[in-house]
Coordinates of C-alpha atoms and ligand atoms in Angstrom, one line a residue:
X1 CA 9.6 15.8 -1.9
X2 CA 10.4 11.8 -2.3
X3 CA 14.5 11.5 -2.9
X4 CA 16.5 8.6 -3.4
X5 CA 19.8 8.4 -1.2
X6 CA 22.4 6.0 -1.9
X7 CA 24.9 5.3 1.6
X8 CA 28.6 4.4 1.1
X9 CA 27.7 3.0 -2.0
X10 CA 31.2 3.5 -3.6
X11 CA 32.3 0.7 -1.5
X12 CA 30.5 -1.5 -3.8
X13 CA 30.2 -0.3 -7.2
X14 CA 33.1 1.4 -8.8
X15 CA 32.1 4.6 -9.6
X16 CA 31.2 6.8 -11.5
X17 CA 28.7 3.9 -12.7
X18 CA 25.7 6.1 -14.2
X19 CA 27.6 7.7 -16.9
X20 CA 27.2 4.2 -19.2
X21 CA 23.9 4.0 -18.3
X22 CA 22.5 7.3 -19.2
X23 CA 21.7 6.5 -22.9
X24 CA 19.9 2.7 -21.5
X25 CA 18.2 5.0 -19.2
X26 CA 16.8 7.6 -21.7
X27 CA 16.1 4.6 -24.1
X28 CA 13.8 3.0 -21.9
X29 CA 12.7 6.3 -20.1
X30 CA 11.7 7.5 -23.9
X31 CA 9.8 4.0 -24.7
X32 CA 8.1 4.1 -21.5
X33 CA 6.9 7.6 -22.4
X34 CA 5.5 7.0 -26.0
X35 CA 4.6 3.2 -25.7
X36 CA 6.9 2.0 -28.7
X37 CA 8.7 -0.6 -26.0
X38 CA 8.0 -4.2 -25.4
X39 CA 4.4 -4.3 -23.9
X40 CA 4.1 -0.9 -25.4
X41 CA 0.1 -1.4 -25.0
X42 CA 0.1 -1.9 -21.4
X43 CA 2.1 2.1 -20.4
X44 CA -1.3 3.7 -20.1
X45 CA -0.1 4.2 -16.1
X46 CA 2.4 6.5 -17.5
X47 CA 0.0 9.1 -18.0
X48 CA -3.1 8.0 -15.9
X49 CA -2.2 10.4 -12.8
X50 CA -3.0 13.6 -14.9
X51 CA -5.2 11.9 -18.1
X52 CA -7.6 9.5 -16.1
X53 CA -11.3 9.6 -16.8
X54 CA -12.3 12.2 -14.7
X55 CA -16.3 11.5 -14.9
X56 CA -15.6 8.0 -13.9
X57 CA -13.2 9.5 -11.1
X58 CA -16.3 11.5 -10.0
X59 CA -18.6 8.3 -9.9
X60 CA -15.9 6.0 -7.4
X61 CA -16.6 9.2 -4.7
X62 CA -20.3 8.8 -5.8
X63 CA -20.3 5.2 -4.9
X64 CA -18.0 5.5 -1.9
X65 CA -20.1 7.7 0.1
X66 CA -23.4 5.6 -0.8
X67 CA -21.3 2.8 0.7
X68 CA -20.0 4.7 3.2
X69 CA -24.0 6.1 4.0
X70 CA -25.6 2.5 3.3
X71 CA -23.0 -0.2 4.7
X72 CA -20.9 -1.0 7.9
X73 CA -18.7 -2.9 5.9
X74 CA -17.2 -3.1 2.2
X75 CA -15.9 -6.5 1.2
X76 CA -13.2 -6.3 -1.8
X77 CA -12.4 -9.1 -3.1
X78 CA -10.0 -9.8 -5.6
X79 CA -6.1 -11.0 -6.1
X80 CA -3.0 -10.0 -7.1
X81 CA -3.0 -6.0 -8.9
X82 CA -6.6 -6.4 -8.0
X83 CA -6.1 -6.0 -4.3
X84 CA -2.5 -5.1 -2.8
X85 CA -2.8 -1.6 -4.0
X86 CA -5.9 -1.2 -2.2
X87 CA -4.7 -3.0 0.8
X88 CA -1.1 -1.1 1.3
X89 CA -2.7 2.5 1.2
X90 CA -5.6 1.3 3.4
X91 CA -2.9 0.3 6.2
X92 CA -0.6 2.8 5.5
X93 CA -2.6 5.7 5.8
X94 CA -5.8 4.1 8.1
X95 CA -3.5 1.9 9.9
X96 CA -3.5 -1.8 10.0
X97 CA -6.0 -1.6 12.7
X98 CA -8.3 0.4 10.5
X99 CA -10.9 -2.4 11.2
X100 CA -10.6 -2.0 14.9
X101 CA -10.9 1.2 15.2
X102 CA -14.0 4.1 16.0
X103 CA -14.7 5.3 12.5
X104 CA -17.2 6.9 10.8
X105 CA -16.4 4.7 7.9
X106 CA -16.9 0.9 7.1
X107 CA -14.4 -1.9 8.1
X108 CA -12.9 -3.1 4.6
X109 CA -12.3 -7.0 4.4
X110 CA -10.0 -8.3 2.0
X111 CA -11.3 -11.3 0.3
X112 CA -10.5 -13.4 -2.5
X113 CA -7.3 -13.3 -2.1
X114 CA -6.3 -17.3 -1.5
X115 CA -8.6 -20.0 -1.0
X116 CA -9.1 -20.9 2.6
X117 CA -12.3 -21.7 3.8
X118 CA -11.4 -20.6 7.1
X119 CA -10.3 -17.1 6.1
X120 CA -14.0 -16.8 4.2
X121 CA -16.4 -18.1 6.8
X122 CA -14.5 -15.9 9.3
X123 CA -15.6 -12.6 6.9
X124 CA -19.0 -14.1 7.1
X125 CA -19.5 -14.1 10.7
X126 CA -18.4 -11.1 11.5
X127 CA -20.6 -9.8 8.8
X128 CA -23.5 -11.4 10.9
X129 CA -26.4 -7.9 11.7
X130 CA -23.8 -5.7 9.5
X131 CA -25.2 -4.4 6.6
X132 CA -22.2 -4.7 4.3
X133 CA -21.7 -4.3 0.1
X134 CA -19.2 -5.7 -2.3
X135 CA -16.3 -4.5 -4.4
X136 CA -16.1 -7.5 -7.2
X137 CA -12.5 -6.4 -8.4
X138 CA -10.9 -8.6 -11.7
X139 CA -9.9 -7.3 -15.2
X140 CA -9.8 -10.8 -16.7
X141 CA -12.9 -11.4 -14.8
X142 CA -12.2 -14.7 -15.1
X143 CA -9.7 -15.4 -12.2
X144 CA -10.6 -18.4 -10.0
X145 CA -10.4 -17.4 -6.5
X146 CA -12.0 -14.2 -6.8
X147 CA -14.7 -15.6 -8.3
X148 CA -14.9 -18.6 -5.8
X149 CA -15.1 -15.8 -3.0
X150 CA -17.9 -13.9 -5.1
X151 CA -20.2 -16.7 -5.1
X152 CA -20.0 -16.9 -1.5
X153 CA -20.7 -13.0 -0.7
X154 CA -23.1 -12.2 -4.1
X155 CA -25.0 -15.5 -2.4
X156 CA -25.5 -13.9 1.5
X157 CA -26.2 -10.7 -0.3
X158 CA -29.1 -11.9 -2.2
X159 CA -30.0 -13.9 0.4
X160 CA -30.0 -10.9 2.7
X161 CA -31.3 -8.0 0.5
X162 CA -33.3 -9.8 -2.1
X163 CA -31.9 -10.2 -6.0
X164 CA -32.9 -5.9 -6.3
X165 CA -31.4 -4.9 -3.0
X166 CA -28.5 -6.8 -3.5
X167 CA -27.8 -5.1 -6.8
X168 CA -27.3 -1.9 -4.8
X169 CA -24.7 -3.4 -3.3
X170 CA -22.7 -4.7 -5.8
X171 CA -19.7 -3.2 -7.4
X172 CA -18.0 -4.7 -10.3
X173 CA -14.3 -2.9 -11.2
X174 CA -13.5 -5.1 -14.5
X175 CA -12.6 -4.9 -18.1
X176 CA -15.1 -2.5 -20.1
X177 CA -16.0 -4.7 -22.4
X178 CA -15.2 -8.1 -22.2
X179 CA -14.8 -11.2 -19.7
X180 CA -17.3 -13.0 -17.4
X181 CA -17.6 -10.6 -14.5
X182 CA -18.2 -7.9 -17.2
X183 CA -21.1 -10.0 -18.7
X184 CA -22.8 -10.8 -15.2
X185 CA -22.5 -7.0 -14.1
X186 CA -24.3 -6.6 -17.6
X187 CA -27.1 -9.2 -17.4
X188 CA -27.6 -8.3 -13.8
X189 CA -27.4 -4.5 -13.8
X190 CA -24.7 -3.7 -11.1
X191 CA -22.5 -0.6 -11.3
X192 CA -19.5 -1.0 -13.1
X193 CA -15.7 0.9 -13.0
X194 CA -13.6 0.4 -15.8
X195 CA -9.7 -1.4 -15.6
X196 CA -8.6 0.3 -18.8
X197 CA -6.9 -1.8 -21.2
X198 CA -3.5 0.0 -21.1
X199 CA -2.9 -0.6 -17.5
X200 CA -1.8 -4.0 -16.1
X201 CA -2.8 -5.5 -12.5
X202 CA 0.5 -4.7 -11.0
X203 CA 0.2 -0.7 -12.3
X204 CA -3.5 -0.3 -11.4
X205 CA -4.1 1.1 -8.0
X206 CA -4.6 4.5 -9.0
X207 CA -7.3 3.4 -11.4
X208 CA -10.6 2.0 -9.7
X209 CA -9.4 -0.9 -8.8
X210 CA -7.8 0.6 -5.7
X211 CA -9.4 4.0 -5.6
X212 CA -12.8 2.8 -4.7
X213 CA -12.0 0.8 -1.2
X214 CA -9.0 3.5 -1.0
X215 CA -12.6 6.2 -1.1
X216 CA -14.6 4.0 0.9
X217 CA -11.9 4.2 3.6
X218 CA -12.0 7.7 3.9
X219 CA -9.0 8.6 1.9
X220 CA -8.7 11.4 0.0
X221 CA -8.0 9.8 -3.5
X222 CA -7.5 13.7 -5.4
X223 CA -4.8 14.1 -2.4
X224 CA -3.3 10.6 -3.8
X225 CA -3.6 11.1 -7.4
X226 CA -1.9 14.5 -6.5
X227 CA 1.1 13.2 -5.6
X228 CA 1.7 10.8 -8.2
X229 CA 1.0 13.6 -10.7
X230 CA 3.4 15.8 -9.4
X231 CA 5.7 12.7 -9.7
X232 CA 4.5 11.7 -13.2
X233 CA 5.3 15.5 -14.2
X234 CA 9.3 15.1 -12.5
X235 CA 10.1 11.6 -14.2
X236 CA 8.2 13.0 -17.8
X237 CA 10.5 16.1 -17.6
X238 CA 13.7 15.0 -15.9
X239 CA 15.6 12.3 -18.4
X240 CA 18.7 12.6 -15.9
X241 CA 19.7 11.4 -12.5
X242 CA 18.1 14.7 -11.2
X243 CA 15.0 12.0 -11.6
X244 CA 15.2 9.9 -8.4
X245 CA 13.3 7.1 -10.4
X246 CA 16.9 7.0 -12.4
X247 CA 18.8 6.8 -9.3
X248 CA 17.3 4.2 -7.9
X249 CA 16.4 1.8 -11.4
X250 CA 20.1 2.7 -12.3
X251 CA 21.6 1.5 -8.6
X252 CA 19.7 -1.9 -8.6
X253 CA 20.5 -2.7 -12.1
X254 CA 24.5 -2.2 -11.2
X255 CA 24.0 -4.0 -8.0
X256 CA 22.4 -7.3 -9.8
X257 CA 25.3 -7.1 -12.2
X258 CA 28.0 -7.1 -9.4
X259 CA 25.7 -10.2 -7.8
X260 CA 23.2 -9.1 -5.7
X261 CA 20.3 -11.1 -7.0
X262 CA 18.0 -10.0 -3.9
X263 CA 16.6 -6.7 -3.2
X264 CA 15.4 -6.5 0.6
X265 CA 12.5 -3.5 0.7
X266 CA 13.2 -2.3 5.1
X267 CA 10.4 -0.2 6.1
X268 CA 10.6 1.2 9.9
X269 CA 6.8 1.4 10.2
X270 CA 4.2 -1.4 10.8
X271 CA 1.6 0.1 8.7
X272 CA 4.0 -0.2 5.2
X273 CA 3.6 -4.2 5.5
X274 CA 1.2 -4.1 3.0
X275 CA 2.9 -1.6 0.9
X276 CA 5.7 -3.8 1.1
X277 CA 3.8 -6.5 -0.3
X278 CA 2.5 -4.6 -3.3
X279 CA 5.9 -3.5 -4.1
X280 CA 7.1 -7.5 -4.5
X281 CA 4.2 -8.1 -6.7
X282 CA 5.0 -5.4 -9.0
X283 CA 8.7 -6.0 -9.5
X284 CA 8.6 -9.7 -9.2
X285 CA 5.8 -10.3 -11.9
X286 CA 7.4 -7.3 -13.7
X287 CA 11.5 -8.3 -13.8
X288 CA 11.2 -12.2 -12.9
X289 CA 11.6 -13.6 -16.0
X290 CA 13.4 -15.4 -19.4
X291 CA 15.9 -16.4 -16.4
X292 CA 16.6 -13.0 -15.1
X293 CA 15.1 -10.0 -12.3
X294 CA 16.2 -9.4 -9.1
X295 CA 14.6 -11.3 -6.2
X296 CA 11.9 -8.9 -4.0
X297 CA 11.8 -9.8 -0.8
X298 CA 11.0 -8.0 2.4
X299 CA 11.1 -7.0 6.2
X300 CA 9.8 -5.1 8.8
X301 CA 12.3 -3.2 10.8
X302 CA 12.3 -3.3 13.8
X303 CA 10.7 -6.6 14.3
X304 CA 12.9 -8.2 11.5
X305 CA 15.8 -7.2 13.2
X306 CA 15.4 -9.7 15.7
X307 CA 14.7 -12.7 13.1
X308 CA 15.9 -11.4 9.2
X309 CA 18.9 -9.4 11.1
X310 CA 21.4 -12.0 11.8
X311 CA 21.0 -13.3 7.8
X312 CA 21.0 -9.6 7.0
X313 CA 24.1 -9.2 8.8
X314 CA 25.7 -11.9 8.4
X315 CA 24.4 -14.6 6.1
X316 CA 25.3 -15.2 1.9
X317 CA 26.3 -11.2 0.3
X318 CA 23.9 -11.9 -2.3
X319 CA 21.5 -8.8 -1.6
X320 CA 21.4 -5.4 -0.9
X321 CA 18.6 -3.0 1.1
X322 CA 16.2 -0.6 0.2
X323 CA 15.0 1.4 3.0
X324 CA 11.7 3.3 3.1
X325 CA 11.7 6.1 5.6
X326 CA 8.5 8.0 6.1
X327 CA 9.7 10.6 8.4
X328 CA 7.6 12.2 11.3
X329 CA 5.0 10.2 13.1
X330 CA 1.3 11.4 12.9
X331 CA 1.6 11.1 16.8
X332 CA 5.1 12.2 19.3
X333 CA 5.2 9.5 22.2
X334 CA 7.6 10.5 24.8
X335 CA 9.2 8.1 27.4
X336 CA 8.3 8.6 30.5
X337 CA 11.0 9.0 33.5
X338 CA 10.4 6.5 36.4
X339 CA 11.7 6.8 39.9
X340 CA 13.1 3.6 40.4
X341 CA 15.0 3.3 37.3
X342 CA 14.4 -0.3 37.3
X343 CA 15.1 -1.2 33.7
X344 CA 17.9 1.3 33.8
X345 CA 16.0 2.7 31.3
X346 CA 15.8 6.4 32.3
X347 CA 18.5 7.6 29.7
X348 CA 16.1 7.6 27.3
X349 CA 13.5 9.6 29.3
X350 CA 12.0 12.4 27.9
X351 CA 12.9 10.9 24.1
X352 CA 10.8 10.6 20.9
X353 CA 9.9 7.4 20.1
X354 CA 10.8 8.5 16.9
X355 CA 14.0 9.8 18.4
X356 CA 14.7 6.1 19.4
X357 CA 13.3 4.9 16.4
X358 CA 15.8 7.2 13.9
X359 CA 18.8 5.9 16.0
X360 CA 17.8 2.3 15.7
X361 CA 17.6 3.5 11.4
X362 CA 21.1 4.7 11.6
X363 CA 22.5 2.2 13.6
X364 CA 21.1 -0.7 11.5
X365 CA 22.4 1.3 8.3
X366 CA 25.7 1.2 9.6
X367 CA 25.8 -2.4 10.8
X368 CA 24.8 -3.7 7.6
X369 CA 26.5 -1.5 5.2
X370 CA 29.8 -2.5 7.4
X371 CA 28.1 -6.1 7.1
X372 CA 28.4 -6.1 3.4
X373 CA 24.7 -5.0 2.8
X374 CA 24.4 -2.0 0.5
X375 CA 22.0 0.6 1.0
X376 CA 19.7 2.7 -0.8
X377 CA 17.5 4.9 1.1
X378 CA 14.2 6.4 -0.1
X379 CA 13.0 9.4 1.7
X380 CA 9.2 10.0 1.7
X381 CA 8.6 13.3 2.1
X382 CA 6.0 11.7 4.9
X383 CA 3.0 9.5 5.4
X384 CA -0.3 11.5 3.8
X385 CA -2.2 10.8 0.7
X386 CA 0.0 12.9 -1.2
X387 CA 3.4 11.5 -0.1
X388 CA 2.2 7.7 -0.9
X389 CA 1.0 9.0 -4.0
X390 CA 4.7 10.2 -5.3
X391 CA 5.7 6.9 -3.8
X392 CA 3.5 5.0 -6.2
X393 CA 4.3 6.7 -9.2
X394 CA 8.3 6.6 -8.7
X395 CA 8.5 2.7 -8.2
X396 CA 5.9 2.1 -11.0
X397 CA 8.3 4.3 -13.2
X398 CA 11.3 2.9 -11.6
X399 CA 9.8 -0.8 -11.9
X400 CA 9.0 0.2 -15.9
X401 CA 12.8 1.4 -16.7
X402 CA 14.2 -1.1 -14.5
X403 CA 12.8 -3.7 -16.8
X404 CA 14.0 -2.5 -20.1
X405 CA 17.3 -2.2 -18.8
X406 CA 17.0 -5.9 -18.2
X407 CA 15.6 -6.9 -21.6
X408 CA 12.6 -8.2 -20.8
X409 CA 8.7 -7.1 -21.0
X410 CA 7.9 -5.4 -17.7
X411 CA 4.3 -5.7 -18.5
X412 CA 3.2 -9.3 -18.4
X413 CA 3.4 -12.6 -16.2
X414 CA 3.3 -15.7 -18.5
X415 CA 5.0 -17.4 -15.6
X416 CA 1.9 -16.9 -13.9
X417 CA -0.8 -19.6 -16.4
X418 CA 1.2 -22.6 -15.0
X419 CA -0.2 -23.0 -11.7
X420 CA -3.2 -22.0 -13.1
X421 CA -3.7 -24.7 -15.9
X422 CA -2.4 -27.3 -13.2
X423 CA -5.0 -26.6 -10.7
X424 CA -7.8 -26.6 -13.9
X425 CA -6.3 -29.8 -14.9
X426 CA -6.9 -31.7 -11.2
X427 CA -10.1 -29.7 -10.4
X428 CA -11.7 -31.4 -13.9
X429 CA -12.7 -28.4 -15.7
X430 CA -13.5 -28.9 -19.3
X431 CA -10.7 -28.8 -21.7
X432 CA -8.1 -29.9 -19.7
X433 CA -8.7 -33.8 -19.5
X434 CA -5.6 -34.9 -21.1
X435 CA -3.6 -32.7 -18.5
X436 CA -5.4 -34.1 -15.9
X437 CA -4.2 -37.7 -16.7
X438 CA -0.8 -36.8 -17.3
X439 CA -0.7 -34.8 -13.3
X440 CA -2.7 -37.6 -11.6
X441 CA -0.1 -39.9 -13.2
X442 CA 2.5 -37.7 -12.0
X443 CA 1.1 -37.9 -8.1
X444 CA 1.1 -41.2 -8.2
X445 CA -2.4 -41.2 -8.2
Ligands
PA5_1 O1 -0.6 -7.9 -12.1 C1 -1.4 -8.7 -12.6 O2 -1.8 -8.6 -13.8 C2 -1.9 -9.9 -11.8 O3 -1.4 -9.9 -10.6 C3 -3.4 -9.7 -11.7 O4 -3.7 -8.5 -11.1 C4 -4.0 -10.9 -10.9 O5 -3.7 -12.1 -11.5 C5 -5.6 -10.8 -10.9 O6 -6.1 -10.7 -12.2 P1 -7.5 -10.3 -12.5 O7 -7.6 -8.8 -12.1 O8 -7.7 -10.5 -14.0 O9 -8.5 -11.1 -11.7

């Protein structure tokens, strides 16, 4: 069971610091519960691991395994909520090889998610002879490079399969009722999943925006949505620091008031990177705003070790770290003993690699704690379906308490329109020609 750890951390809070914040905690603990906080209409995540519907749940395996039966390759393409969910579980649990690999199921590409043109022709030679379908994924329906990137692949569908074989291949995840994907899917008949309208980008992997290429990939979503019920069931009962969700809101709120503006998420296993990501996108766009939130950043351990380390170590004490630990390998690797001893590296014969690996943990603990890093650890309980589930659920929870005890609404990103009207502005679109004048000016244009 997941379990939050906190290291030596009485050399940098005075202690006993969670005693003030229990009734902040059970304030925001109780609003995320019954919805009656800021952004009250977006806590529909809360619940979703037990009270999801359960005939659309039964429709995302339906569709998965015609994918899985009809097409080498699923394309997903969307941004932001609408695609890192997808995209840490898929490397977590497949590995970030999945694509490489002998499978019996399809590659998964990831598009949508920028706008190079290099990243999308790539996709569309390597879908040259595959027979391949697409996962349209956007609850505004409206965002630009998503739908950029559909235009391409609806286009070499139809182009392909004809306008009624294409349509077999087609899968729109989007708002149920309004928005321009949701009109097209209409007009053109293509299978629909629902975003419901109580659960924001950042908080909808578990809903079929990342359950359907999470499926398609051969995971087992009940095994997922397990976990995170069993974790929804020990945050909803546990208004305490029993509740690691607590622990772990309560510790980085403390930490940012004693000047640690950065949070550093450490993971010792190649195949988090993309959870790592999906993490950042749901505390920044959740806590980064009105001029406050900690900053998410992240790194890789051990790779980081030889580039982040030496700041880690050494640089501005202005952060603290958060390190995942999965436990157990799927695989034991021993090292093997060699005559010659060349690399004088026979000490070590006969070890784990996760032997070496869990030494390398505690010895980078050590060295930045004594550095003047603090550390929280999260145990996984490990690295199945059901561990990343719990996982899920306790940052979402974590993420939702952590920003009431900052004041501010965890569940939207105004910050985020201002790039976007910019970029409307000096592509022309209509509406926006005023703006447009006022930019070029600005450019010196
Ligand atoms: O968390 C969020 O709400 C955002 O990151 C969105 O997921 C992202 O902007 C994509 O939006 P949409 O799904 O409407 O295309």
């Amino acid at each position: 069971m997941l379990d939050v750890k906190l290291f030596q951390m009485e050399n940098f809070l005075s202690q006993p610091y969670e005693d003030t914040l229990v009734p902040l905690l059970k304030s925001a603990h109780d609003r995320l519960q019954d919805g009656s906080g800021v952004g009250g209409d977006f806590t529909g995540w809360v619940h979703l691991p037990r009270d999801y519907d359960k005939a659309e749940f039964a429709r995302i395996k339906a569709a998965a395994a015609r994918i899985q039966g009809n097409s080498q390759a699923l394309v997903v393409i969307g941004i932001g909520g609408s695609y890192l969910g997808a995209r840490g579980v898929i490397d977590c649990l497949c590995s970030p090889n999945y694509n490489l690999k002998k499978k019996k199921t399809p590659n998964v590409y990831f598009m949508g998610n920028g706008l190079s043109a290099d990243a999308m022709q790539e996709v569309l030679d390597l879908l040259e002879g595959v027979d391949f379908s697409v996962n349209v994924i956007s609850k505004s329906g409206t965002t630009t490079e998503p739908a950029v990137a559909f235009r391409f692949f609806r286009a070499e569908l139809e182009k392909r399969y004809g306008k009624a074989g294409a349509k077999e291949r087609i899968y729109a995840t989007t708002d149920k009722a309004r928005g321009a994907l949701k009109s097209l899917a209409t007009a053109e008949g293509w299978e629909t999943f629902v975003v419901p309208d109580d659960v924001g980008g950042r908080y909808s992997v578990l809903t079929a925006v990342g359950l359907l290429p999470i499926a398609v990939a051969g995971v087992d979503i009940d095994a997922l949505m397990g976990g995170a019920a069993e974790m929804m069931d020990r945050c909803a009962d546990t208004a305490s620091f029993d509740c690691p969700a607590w622990r772990y809101a309560a510790v980085r709120y403390e930490l940012y008031r004693a000047g640690r503006p950065i949070e550093i998420l450490a993971c010792f296993d190649p195949a988090f990177r993309f959870m790592l990501e999906w993490w950042k996108q749901l505390y920044g766009e959740s806590e980064g705003k009105d001029g406050k939130g900690l900053f998410p950043a992240s790194v890789e351990f051990t790779a980081d070790l030889h580039s982040m380390g030496q700041y880690i170590q050494d640089g501005c004490r202005n952060m603290f770290e958060t390190v995942v630990r999965l436990g157990a390998s799927g695989h034991q690797l021993y090292v093997p003993r060699d005559e010659t001893d060349g690399d004088g590296l026979n000490f070590l014969a006969g070890e784990s690699m996760d032997f070496i690996r869990d030494r390398a943990m505690e010895g980078t603990l050590l060295a930045h704690t004594e550095g003047g890093v603090p550390n929280v650890i999260v145990e996984a309980g490990g690295k199945t379906a059901r561990d990343l589930g719990q996982l899920i659920y306790f940052f979402e929870y974590a993420c939702g308490l952590s920003g009431y005890l900052l004041e501010v609404n965890p569940f939207d990103q105004p910050g985020v329109e201002a790039y976007k009207k910019n970029m409307f502005a000096l592509l022309g679109k209509p509406g926006y020609e005023d703006r447009k004048a006022e930019l070029e000016a600005k450019l010196n244009r």
